[in-house]
Every structure is written in structure tokens, then in C-alpha cells.
Coordinates of C-alpha atoms in Angstrom, one line a residue:
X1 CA -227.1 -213.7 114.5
X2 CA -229.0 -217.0 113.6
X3 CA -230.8 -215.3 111.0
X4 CA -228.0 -214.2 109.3
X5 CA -226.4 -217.6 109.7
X6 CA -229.3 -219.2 107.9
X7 CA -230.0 -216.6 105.0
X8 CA -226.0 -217.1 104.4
X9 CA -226.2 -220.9 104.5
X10 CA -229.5 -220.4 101.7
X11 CA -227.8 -217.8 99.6
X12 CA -224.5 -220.1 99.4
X13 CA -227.1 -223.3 98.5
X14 CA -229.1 -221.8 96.0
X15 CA -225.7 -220.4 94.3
X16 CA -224.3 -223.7 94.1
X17 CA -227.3 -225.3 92.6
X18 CA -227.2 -222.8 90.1
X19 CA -223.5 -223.2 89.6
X20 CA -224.2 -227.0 88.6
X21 CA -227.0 -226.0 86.9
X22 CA -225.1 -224.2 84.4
X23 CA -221.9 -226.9 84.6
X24 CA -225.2 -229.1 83.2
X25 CA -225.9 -227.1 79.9
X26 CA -222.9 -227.4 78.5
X27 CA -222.7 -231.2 79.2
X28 CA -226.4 -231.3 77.6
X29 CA -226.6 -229.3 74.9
X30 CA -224.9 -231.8 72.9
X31 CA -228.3 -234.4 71.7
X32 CA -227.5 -238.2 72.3
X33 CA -230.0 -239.5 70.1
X34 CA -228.4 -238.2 67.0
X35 CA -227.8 -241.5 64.6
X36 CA -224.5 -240.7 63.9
X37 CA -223.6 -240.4 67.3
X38 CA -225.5 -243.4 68.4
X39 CA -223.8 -245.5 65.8
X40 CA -220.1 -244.3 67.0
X41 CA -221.0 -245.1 70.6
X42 CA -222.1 -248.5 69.3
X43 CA -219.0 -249.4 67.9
X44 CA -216.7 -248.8 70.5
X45 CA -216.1 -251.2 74.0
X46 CA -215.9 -248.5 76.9
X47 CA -213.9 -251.2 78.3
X48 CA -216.5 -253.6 79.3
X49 CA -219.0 -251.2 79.9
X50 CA -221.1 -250.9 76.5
X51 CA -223.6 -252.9 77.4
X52 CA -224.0 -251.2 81.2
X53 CA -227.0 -248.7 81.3
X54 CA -225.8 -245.1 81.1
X55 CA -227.4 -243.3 84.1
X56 CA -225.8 -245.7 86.5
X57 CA -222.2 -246.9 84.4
X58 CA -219.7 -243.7 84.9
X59 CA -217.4 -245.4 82.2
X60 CA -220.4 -245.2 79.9
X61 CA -221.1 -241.6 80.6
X62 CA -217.4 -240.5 80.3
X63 CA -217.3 -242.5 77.0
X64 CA -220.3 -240.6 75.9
X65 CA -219.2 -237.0 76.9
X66 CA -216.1 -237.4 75.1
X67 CA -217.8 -238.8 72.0
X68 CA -220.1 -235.9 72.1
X69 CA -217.4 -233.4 72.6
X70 CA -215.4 -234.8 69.5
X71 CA -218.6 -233.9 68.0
X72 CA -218.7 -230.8 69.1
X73 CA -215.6 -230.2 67.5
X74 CA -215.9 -231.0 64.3
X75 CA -214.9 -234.4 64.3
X76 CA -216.1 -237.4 61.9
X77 CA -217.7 -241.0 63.1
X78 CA -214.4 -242.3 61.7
X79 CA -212.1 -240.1 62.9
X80 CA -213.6 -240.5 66.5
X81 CA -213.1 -244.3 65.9
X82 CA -209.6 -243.8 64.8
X83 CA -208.5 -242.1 67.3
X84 CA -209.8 -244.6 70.1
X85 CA -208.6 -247.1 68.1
X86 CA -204.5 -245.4 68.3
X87 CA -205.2 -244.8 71.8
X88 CA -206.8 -248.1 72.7
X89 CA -205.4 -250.6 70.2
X90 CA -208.2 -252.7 68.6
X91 CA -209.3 -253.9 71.9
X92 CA -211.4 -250.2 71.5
X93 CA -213.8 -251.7 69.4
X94 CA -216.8 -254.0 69.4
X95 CA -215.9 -255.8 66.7
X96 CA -212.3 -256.0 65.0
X97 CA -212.0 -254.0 62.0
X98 CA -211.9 -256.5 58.6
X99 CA -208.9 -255.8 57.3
X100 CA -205.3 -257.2 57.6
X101 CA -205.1 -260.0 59.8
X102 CA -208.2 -259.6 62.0
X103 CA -209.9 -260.4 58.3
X104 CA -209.3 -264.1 59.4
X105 CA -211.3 -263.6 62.6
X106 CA -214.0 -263.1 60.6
X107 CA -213.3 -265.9 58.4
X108 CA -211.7 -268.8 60.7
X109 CA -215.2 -269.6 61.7
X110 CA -217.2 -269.9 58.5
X111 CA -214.0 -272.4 57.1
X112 CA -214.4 -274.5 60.1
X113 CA -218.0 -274.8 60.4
X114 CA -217.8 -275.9 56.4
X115 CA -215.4 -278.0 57.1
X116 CA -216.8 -279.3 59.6
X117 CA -220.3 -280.3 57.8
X118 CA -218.5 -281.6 55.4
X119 CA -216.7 -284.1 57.7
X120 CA -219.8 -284.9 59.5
X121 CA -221.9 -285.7 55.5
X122 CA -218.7 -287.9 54.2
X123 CA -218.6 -289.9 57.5
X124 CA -222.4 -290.1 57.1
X125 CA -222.4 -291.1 53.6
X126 CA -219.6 -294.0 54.5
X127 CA -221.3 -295.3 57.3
X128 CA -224.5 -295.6 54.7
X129 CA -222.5 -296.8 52.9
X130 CA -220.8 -299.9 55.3
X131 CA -224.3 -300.4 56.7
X132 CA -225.9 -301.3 53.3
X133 CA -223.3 -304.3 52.9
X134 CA -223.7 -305.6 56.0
X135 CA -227.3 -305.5 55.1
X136 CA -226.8 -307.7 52.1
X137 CA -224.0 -310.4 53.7
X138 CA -227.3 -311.5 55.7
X139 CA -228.9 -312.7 53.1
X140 CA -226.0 -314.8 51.5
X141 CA -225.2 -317.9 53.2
X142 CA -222.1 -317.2 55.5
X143 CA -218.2 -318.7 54.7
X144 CA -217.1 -317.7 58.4
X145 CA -217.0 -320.8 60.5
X146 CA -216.3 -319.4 63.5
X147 CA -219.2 -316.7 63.5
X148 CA -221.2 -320.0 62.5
X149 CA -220.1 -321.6 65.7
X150 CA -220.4 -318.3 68.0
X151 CA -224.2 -317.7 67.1
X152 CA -225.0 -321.9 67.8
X153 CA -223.5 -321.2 70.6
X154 CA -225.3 -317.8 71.8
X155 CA -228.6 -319.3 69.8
X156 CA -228.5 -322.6 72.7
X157 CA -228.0 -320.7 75.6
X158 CA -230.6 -318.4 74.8
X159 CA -232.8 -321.4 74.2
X160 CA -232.2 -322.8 77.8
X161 CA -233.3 -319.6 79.6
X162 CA -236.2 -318.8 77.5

């Protein structure tokens, strides 16, 4: 009776590995490495996951089976991206697409950085500016009394503790 027991208990696990053997092939016969492939699963977020590595992120490998099967069936890079994009909202994608409004995502920054350099070069070029004519009031003899009186002042004291 224990024989039988234990031929069943083989017979049942060797037809179950073959089972998920054959559940396997038509999950792999699809080939990952394709570019076209590659660059749809680049472009889309898998919500946080895209950068995760694929044998260990089940996100990533549900994202990829479905890409793969939408390629199975037919379907174009942009039509794939489309339809994540109706299902997900823009939030889908890497980046947002440029067009419409999310064309000033992609242009807000470049404006402010210019602007910005061009702040920082005209308060450059003014303090350059101030700092020359400071430079040449030293050299003219001074109408300000008071700054007269100030630097005596400072120039004494400094005299007693040196």
C-alpha cells in the first residue's frame, strides 16, 4: 500500500511540473529583447516599479506580459502606449507627452534657468559696475566731513593698541 501511495504521489508531481512547464511556453515564447518592445516598456511607469529588476518586481513582470501579449496581438508601440495612457491618465508614462499643456513642463525649466542667468550676469555687471566708482572716489579728496571724522577716529584708536 505504501508503494502505491508513493508512485501516486510521483505520478501527480511530475504531471504538475509538466503542467507549469507548458503554462511557461506560452508566457515565453513571446522575445523581450525585441527593440520595439524594449522601447514601449521603457516608456511606461508600471507604477513605481520601472526601475525595479524584473525577476524579483511582480508589477514589472505583469507590466511586461501584458506588453508582450498586446504584441502578440497585433498591436502598435503607440497604440500600446495609448491605451495605458486612457487607462492610466498620464501618470502611465515616464515622461509626459509634449503636447498641450504638459508642453510647458518641458519648457518652464529652460525659461527659468535663462532667466535666471540673466538675473545673476545684470546683478553682476551692476555690482562691477558700483565697485569701479567706489574705486575711483578714493583717489579724489573726500567732501564728507563726517566719514573724515569717523576714520581719525578709528585711525587713533587703532594707533593706541598697535
Amino acid at each position: 500500500m505504501r508503494i502505491f501511495g508513493f508512485i501516486a504521489c510521483l505520478v501527480f508531481f511530475f504531471g504538475a511540473i509538466n503542467v507549469s512547464a507548458e503554462e511557461q511556453k506560452g508566457k515565453a515564447s513571446f522575445d523581450y529583447s525585441n527593440p520595439e518592445f524594449r522601447a514601449t516598456v521603457d516608456m511606461l511607469s508600471m507604477d513605481g516599479h520601472g526601475n525595479d529588476d524584473l525577476a524579483s518586481c511582480s508589477v514589472k513582470q505583469t507590466y511586461y506580459e501584458d506588453v508582450a501579449e498586446m504584441f502578440m496581438k497585433g498591436m502598435k508601440k503607440q497604440e500600446i502606449l495609448d491605451y495605458y495612457e486612457g487607462e492610466l491618465g498620464v501618470h502611465a508614462l515616464q515622461a509626459p507627452p509634449v503636447k498641450g499643456f504638459n508642453l510647458s513642463l518641458w519648457i518652464t525649466p529652460f525659461v527659468l534657468l535663462f532667466m535666471v542667468a540673466m538675473l545673476i550676469y545684470f546683478l553682476i555687471k551692476r555690482w562691477k559696475k558700483n565697485n569701479e566708482i567706489f574705486v575711483m572716489d578714493e583717489g579724489l579728496p573726500s567732501l564728507n566731513v563726517e566719514h573724515d571724522i569717523y576714520t581719525l577716529i578709528i585711525e587713533e584708536e587703532r594707533k593706541k593698541f598697535l
